[in-house]
Short mmCIF file of C-alpha atoms and ligand atoms in Angstrom, two decimals:
data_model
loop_
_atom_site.label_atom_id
_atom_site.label_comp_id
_atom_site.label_asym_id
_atom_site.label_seq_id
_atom_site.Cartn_x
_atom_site.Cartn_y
_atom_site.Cartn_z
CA UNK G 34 0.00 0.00 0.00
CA UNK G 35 1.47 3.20 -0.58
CA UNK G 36 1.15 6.79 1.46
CA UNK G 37 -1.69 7.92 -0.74
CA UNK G 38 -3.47 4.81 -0.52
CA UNK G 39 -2.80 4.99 3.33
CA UNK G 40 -4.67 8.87 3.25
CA UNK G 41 -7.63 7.27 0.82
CA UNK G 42 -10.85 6.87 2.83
CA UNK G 43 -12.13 4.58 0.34
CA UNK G 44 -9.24 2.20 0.06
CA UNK G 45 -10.33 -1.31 0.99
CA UNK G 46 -7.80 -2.41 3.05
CA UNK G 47 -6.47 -5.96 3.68
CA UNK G 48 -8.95 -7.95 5.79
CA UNK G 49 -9.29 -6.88 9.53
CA UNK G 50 -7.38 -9.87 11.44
CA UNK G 51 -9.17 -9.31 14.54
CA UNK G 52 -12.60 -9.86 12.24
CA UNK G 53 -10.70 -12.78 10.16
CA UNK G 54 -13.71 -15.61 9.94
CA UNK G 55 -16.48 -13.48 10.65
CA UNK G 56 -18.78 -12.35 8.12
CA UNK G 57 -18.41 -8.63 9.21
CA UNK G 58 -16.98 -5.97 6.25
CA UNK G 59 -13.47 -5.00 6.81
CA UNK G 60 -12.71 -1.85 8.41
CA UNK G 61 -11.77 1.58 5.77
CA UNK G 62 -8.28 2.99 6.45
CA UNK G 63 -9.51 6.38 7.35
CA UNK G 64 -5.82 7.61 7.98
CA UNK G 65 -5.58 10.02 11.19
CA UNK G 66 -9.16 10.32 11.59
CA UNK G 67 -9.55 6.26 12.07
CA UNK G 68 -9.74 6.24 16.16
CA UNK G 69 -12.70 8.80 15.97
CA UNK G 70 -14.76 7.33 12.89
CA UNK G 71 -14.32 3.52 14.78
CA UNK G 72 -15.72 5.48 17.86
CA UNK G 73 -18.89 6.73 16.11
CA UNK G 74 -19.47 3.63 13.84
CA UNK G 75 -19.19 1.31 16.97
CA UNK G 76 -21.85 3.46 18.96
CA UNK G 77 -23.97 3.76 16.08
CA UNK G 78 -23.86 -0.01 16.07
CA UNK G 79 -24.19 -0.31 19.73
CA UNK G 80 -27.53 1.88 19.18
CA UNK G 81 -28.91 -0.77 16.82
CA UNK G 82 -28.01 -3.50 19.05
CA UNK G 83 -25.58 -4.87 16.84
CA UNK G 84 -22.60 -3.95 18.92
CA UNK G 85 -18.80 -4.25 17.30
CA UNK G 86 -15.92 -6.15 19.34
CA UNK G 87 -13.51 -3.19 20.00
CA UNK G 88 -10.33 -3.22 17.85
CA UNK G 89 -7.14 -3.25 20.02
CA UNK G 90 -5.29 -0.43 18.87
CA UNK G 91 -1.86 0.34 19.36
CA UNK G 92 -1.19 1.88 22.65
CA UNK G 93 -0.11 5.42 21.91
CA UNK G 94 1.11 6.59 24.87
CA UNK G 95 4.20 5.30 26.94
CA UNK G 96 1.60 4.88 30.10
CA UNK G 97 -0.80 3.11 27.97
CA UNK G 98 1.81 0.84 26.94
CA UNK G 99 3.91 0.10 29.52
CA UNK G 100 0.28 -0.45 31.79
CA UNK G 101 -0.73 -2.96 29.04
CA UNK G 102 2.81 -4.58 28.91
CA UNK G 103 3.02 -4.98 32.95
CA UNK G 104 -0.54 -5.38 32.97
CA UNK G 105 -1.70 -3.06 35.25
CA UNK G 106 -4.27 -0.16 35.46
CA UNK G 107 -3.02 3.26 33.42
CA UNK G 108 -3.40 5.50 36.43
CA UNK G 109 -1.32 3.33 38.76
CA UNK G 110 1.89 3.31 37.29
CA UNK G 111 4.53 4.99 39.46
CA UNK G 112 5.79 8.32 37.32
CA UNK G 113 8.63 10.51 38.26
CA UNK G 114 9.18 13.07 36.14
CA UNK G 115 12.09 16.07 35.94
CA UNK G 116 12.39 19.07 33.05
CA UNK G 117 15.93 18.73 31.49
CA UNK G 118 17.79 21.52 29.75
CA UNK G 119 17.93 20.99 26.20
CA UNK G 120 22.19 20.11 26.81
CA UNK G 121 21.15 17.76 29.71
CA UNK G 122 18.40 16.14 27.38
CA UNK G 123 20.93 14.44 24.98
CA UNK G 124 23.31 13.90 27.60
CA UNK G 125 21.10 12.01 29.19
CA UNK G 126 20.24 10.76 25.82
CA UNK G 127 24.15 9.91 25.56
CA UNK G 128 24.08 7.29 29.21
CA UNK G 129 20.35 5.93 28.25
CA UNK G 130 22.15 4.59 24.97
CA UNK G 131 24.86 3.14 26.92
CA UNK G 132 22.15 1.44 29.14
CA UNK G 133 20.17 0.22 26.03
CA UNK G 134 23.69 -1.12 24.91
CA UNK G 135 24.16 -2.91 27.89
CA UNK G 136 21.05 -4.49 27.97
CA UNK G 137 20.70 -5.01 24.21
CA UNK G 138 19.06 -8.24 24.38
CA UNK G 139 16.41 -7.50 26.99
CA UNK G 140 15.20 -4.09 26.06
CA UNK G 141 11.96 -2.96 24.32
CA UNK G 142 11.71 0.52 22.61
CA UNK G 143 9.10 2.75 21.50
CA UNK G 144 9.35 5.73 20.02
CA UNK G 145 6.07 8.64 20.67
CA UNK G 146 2.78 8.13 19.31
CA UNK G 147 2.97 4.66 17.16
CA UNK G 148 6.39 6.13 14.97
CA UNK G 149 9.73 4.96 15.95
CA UNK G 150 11.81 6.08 18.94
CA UNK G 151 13.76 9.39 17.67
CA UNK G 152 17.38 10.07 17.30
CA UNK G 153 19.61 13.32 17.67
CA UNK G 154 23.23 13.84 17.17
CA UNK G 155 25.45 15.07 20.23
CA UNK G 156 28.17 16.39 19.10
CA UNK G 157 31.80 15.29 20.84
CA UNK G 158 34.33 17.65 19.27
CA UNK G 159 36.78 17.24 16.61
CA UNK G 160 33.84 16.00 14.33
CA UNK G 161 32.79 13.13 16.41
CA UNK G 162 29.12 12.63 16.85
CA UNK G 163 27.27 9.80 18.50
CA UNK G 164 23.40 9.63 17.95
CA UNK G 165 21.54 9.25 20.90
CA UNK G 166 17.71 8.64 21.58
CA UNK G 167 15.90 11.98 22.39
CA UNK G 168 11.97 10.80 21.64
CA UNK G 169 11.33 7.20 23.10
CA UNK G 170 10.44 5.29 25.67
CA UNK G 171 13.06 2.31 26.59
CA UNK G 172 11.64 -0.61 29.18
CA UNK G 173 14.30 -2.60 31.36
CA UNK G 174 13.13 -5.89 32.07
CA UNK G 175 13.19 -6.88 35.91
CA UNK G 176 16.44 -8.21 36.69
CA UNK G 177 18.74 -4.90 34.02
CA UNK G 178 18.43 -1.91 35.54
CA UNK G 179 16.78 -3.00 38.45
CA UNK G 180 15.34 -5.96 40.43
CA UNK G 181 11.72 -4.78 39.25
CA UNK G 182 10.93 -3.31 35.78
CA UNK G 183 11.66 0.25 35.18
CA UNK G 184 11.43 2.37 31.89
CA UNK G 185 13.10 5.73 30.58
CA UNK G 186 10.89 7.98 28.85
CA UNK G 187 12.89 11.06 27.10
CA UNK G 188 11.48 13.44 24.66
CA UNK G 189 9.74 17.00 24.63
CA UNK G 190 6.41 18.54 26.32
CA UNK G 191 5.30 21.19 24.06
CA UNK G 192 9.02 21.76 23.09
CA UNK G 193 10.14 21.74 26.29
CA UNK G 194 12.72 18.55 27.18
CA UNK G 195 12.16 16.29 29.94
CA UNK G 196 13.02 13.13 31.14
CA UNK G 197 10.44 10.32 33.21
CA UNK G 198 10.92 6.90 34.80
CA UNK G 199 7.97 4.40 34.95
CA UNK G 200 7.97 1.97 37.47
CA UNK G 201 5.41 -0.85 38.62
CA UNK G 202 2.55 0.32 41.05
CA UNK G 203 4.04 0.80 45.03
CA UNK G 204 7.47 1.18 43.52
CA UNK G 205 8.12 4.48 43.28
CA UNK G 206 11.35 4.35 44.63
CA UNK G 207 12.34 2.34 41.28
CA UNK G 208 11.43 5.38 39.15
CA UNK G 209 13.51 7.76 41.49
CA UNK G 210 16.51 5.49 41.47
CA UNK G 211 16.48 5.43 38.31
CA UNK G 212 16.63 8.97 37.32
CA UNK G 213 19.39 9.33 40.25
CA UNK G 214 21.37 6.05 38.66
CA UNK G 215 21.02 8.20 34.89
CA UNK G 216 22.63 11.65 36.88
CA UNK G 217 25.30 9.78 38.57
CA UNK G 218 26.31 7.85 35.29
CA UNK G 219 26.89 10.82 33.60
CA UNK G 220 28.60 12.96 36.13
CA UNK G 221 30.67 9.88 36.16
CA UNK G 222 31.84 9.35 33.08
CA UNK G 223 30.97 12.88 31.39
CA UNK G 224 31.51 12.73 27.81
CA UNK G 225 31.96 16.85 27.77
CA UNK G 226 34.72 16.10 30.57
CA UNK G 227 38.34 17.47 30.19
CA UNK G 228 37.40 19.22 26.83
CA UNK G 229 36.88 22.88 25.88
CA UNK G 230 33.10 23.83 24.88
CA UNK G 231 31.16 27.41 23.54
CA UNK G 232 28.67 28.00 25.51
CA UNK G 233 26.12 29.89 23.26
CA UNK G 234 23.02 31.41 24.13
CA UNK G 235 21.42 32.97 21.00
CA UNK G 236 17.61 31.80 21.37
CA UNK G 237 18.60 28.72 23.85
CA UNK G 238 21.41 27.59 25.46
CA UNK G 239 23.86 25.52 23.42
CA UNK G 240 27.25 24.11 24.94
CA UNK G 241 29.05 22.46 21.98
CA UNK G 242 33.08 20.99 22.21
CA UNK G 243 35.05 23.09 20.18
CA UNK G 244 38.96 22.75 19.30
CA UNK G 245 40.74 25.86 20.34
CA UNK G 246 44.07 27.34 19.34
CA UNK G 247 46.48 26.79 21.87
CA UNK G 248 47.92 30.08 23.69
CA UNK G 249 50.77 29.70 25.83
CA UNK G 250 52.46 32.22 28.40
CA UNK G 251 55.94 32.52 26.27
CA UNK G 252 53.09 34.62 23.68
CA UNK G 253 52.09 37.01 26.23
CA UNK G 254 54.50 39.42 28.17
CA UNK G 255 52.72 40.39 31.81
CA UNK G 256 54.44 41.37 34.98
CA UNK G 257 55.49 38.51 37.44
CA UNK G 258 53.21 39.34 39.79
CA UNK G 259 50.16 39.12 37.38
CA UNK G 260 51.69 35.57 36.79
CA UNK G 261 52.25 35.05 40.38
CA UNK G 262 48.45 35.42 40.96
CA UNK G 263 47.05 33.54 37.89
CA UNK G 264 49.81 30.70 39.25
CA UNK G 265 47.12 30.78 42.76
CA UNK G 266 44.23 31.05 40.69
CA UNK G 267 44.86 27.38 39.22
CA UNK G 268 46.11 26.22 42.36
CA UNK G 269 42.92 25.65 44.16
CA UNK G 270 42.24 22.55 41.70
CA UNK G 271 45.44 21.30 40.79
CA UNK G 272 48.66 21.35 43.52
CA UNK G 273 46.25 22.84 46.72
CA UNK G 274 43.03 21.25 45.69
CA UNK G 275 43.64 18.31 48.17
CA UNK G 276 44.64 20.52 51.18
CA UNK G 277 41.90 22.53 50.42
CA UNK G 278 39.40 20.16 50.58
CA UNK G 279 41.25 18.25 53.24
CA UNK G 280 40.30 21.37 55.69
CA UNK G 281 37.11 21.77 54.41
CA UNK G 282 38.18 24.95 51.83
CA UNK G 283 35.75 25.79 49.08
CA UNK G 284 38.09 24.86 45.86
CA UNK G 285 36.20 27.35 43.75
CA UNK G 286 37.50 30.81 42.83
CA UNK G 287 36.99 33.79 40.96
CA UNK G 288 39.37 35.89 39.18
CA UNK G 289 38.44 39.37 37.67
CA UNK G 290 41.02 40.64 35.29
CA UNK G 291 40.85 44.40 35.06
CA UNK G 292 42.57 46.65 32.19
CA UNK G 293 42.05 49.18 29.39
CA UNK G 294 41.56 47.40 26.11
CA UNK G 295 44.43 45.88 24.22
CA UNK G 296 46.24 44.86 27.52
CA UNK G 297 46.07 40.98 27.01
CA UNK G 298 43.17 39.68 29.10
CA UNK G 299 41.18 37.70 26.64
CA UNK G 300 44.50 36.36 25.59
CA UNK G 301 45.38 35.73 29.61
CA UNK G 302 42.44 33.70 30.03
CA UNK G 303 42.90 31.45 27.06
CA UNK G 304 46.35 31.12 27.96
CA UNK G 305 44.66 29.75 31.51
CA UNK G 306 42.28 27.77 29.12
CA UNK G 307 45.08 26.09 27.30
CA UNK G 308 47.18 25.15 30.90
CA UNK G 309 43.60 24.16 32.72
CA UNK G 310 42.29 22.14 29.50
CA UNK G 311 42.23 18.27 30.59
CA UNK G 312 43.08 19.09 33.91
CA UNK G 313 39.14 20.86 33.62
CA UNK G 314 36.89 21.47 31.33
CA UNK G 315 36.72 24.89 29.99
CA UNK G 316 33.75 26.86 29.04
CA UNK G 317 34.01 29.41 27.07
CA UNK G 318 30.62 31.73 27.25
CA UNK G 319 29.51 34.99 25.12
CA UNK G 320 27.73 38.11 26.43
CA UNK G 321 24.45 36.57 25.37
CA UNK G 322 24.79 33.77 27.86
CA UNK G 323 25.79 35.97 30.08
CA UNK G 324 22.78 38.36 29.51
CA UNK G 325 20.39 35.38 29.48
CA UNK G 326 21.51 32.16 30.77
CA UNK G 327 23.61 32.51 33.41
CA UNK G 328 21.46 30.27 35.70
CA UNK G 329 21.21 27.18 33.56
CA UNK G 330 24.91 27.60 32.65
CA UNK G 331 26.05 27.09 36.08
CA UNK G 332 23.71 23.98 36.53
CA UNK G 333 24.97 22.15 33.25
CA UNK G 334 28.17 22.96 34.79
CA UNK G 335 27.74 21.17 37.88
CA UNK G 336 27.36 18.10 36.07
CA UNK G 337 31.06 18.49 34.76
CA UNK G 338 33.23 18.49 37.36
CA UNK G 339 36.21 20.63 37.87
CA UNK G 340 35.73 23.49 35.24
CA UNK G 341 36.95 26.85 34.69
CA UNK G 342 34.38 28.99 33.21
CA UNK G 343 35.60 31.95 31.25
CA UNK G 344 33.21 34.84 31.58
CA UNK G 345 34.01 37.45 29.02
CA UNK G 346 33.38 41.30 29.16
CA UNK G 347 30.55 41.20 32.01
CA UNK G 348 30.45 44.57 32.11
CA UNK G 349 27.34 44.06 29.44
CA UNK G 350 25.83 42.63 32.46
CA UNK G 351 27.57 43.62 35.88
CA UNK G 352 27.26 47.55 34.83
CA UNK G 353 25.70 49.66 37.42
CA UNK G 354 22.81 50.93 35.10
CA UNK G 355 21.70 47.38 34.71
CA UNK G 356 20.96 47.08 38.63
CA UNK G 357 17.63 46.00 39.04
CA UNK G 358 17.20 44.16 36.19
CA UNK G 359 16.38 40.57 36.31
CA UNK G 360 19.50 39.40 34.49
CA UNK G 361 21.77 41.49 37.03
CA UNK G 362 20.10 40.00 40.15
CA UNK G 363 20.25 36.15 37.92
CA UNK G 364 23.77 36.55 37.21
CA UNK G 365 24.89 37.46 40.94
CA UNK G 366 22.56 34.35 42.39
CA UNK G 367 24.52 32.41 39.39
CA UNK G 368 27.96 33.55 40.86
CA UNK G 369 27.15 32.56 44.41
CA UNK G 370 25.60 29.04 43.08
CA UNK G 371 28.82 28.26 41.55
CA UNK G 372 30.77 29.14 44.60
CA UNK G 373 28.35 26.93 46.68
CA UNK G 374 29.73 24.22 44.11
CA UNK G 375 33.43 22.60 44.88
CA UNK G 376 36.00 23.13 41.48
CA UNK G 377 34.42 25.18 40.06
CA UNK G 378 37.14 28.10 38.55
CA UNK G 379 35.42 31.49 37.20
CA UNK G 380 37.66 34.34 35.67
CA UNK G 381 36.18 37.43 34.15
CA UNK G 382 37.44 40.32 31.95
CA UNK G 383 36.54 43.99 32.35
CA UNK G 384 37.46 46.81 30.81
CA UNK G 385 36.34 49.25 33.97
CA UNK G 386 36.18 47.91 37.33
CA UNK G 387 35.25 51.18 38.44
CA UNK G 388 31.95 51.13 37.29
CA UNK G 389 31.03 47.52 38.01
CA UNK G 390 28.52 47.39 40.94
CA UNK G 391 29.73 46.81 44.13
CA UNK G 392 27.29 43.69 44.43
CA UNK G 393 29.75 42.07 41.62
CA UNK G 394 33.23 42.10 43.53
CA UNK G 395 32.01 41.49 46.92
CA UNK G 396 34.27 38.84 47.93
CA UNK G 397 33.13 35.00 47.40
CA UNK G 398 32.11 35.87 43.94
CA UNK G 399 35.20 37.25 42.67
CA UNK G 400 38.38 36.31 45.44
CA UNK G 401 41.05 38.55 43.16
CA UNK G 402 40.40 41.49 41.53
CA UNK G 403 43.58 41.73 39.16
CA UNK G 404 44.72 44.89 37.03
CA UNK G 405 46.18 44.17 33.88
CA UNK G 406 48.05 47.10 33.20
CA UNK G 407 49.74 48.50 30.05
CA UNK G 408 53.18 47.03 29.50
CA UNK G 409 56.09 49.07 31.30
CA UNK G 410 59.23 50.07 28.80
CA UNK G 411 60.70 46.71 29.50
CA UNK G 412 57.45 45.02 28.83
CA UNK G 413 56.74 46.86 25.22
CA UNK G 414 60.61 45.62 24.41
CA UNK G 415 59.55 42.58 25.06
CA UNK G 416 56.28 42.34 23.66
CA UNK G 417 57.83 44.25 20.23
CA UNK G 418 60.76 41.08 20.36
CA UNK G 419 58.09 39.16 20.11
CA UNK G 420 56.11 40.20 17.21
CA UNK G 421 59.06 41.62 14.94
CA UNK G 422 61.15 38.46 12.86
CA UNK G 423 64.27 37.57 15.25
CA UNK G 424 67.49 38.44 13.75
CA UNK G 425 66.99 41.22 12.29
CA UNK G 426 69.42 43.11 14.52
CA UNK G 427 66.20 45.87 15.34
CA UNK G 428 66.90 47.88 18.66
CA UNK G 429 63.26 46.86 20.33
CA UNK G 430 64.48 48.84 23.09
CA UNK G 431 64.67 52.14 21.57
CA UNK G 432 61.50 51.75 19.32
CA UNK G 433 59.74 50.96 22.88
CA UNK G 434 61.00 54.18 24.67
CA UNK G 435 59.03 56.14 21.99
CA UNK G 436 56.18 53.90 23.13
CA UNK G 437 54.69 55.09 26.39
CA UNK G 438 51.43 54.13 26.84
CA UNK G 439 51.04 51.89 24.45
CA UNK G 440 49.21 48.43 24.99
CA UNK G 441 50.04 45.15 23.70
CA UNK G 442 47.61 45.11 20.99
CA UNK G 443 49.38 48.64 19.89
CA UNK G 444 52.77 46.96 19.86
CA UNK G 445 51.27 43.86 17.98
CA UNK G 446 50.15 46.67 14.94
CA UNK G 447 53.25 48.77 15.01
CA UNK G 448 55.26 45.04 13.75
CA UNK G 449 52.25 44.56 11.60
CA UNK G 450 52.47 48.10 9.88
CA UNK G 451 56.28 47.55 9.61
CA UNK G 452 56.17 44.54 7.93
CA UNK G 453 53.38 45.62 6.04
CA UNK G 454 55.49 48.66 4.46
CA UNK G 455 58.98 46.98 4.48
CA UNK G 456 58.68 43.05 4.66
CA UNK G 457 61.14 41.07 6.57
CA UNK G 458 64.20 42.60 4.33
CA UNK G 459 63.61 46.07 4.12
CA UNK G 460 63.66 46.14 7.99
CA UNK G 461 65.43 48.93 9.81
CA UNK G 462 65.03 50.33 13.65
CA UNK G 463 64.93 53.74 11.57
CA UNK G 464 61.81 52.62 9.62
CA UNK G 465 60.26 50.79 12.48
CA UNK G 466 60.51 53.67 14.77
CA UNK G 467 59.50 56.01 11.65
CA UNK G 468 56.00 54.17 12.02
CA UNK G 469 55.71 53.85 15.81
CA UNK G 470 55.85 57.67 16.24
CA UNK G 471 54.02 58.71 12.98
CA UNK G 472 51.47 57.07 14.58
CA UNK G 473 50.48 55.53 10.88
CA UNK G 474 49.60 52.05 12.92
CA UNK G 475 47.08 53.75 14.57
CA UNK G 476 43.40 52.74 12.81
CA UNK G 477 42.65 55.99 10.64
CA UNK G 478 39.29 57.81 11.91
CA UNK G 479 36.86 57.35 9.81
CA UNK G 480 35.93 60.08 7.48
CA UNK G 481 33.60 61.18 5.32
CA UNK G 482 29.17 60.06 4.97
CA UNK G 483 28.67 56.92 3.79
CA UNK G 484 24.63 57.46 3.37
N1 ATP J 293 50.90 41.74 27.23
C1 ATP J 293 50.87 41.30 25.97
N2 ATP J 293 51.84 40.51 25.50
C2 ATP J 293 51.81 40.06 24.23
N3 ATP J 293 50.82 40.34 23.38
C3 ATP J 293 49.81 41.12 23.79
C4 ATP J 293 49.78 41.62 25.10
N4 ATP J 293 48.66 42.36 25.24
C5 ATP J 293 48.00 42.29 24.08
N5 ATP J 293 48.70 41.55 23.19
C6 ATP J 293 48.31 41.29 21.81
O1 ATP J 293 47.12 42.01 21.53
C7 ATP J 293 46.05 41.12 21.21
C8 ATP J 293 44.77 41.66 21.78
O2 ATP J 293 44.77 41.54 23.19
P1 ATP J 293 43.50 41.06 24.01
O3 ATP J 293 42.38 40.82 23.09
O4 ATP J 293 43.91 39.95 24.89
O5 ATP J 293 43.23 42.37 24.84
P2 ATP J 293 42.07 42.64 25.90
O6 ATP J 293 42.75 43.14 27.11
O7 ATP J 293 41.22 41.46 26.04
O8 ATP J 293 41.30 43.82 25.22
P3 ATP J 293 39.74 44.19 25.31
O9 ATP J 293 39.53 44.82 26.64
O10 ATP J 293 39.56 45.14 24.18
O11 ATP J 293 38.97 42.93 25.13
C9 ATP J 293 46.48 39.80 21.79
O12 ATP J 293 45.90 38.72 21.09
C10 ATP J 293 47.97 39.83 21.61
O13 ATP J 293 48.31 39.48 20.28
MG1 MG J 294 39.20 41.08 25.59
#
């Protein structure tokens, strides 16, 4: 039969085998409006005394199913239910296949309303995917998951995710374990563990692996005692995390870096990225999850284990004009929630501590408030070494006394300018400091109307 037979009222279909032998016509296929058509034509017949033996249909539900399988009434199934964030959903997705795995032989699986249990990709970094189920309803035999029967029902509630357990009447305590035995399976073997994820929040939160470049501290010229501090910062969950805990220490911190722009502090907290990555995981999260979903971030973030979460630019949120707003008041109660969790790292850039609110850098949310400042004469030197070709016999030293005041990021496009104008060959201190005080590596203000 194909689909538009399957739509065609009129189609005779093959004969009924619940009326096989009897001398009663064969059911029409009337396609999605079949359940209400048998209900009229049966009480019509019931009227007329000529009633119809009720066709089993196929349960449609995961209730109706699993109360027909275990063969008790609908309503006295035990439920447990829980909403899941849409990241949670298909991580739980990701330990349900595992169980199915494990238990390939003995499980039975259903997918929502009659169609076949539904499959989404999670996504593991470095283009490995594993599909996991995200719409069905899996049942565990006594004697899998559990001495009695249980089954895991995932899929979506009006778009929202969520997760259930079924269990038999008077064992509620099945369902619950359950769910509980699903959490503690993934927090301990967490597939996002160790790796670096985006955490997104444009319409919903996303949190997808991503591969980073590495950034290492020989690229990035800072004073010692910046170092010194960021060296602390990690402490608390690599070398100290055991003494810590050992005297019953919260291991999580937070770290603010402070600095005019251009000083290095997106580039200081990848370089922390890069050192923490494996020892952590590492979340990397824009100002729209910041804005928006600071609340669920933290909770998917419990469920990874030590984790340094790098908070970019929160002035967008921490401002004092946005006091009073719901996302200011969510994003401090998301602060504090991550310090009530253990290993859990936060570090922050801002361009102004000054005007952050007071509410923000009240200690326990953020432990160090670090300025990043401008490089010294030494530092530009360094920093000019490092982005001019070696060899080349150029007094860095000089060029940088003409610098004052002058960030990293200014350094970085007086070597781009040079080589720009000169390439590696035509390179002379003369010409290099002939662009550092011409200012011609400065970006030209725009001019002119472009309507
Ligand atoms: N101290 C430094 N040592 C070496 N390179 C630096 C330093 N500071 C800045 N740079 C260079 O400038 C680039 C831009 O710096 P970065 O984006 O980290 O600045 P930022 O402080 O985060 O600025 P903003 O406040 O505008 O976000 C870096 O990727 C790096 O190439
Ligand atoms: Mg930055």
């Amino acid at each position: 039969m194909t689909a538009s037979d399957e739509r065609n009222p009129l189609h005779e279909n093959a004969p009924d085998p619940q009326h096989a032998g009897t001398d009663r016509p064969a059911w029409p296929d009337l396609g999605q409006h079949d359940d209400a058509a048998r209900a009229a034509v049966a009480g019509i017949a019931a009227l007329l005394g000529r009633p119809i033996p009720e066709k089993t249909t196929e349960p449609r539900t995961a209730s109706e199913w699993l109360a027909r399988t275990w063969d008790v009434h609908e309503a006295s199934l035990e439920t447990v239910s829980r909403p899941v964030s849409p990241v949670l959903h298909l991580l739980y997705g990701f330990v349900l296949g595992r169980w199915i795995a494990e238990h390939a032989d003995d499980v039975t699986q259903r997918g929502p309303d009659r169609r076949a249990p539904q499959m989404s990709r999670l996504d593991l970094g470095a283009g490995i995917g594993v599909t996991v189920p995200t719409a069905a309803t899996v049942l565990f035999p006594a004697g899998t998951r559990d001495e009695q029967p249980v089954a895991i029902e995932t899929g979506y509630h009006f778009g929202d995710p969520y997760l259930t357990a079924h269990a038999l009447p008077g064992h509620r305590e099945v369902a619950e374990r359950a769910l509980d035995a699903l959490s503690d399976d993934l927090a301990a073997d967490h597939p996002y563990r160790g790796r670096t994820l985006q955490a997104n929040g444009s319409g919903r939160l996303t949190i997808t692996p991503v591969t980073p470049t590495p950034q290492e501290r020989a690229d990035l010229v800072l004073p010692d005692d910046v170092w010194h501090e960021i060296g602390l910062f990690c402490a608390g969950v690599t070398t100290r995390r055991d003494t810590l805990r050992a005297l019953g220490h919260s291991t999580s911190r937070g770290l603010l870096l402070a600095g005019p722009p251009g000083v290095g502090k997106t580039k200081l907290a990848r370089v922390l990225a890069t050192e923490l990555a494996g020892t952590v995981t590492v979340v990397l999260v824009t100002a729209d999850v910041l804005r928006t979903w600071m609340t669920e971030l933290y909770e998917e973030v419990r469920t990874l284990g030590p984790c340094l979460v790098v908070l970019e630019e929160i002035d967008s949120v921490g401002g004092k004009e946005s006091r009073g707003s719901t996302s200011f008041g969510e994003f401090l109660d998301a602060l504090d929630g991550a310090r009530a969790t253990d290993d859990v790292l936060t570090v922050a850039t801002t361009n102004d501590p000054g005007a952050l609110d007071p509410a923000v850098k009240r200690p326990g949310r953020f432990d160090t408030v670090l300025e990043v400042p401008p490089p010294d004469a030494a530092g530009r030197e360094a920093i000019l070494r490092l982005y001019l070709p070696p060899g080349t016999g150029i007094d860095a030293g000089l060029i940088a006394s003409f610098l004052d005041g002058a960030t990293g990021a200014d350094l970085r496009e007086v070597a781009r300018r040079a080589l720009l104008e000169h390439g590696i060959d035509g390179l002379t201190t003369d010409r290099v400091l002939d662009i550092a005080t011409s200012g011609r590596w400065k970006p030209a203000a725009v001019v002119g109307n472009y309507l």
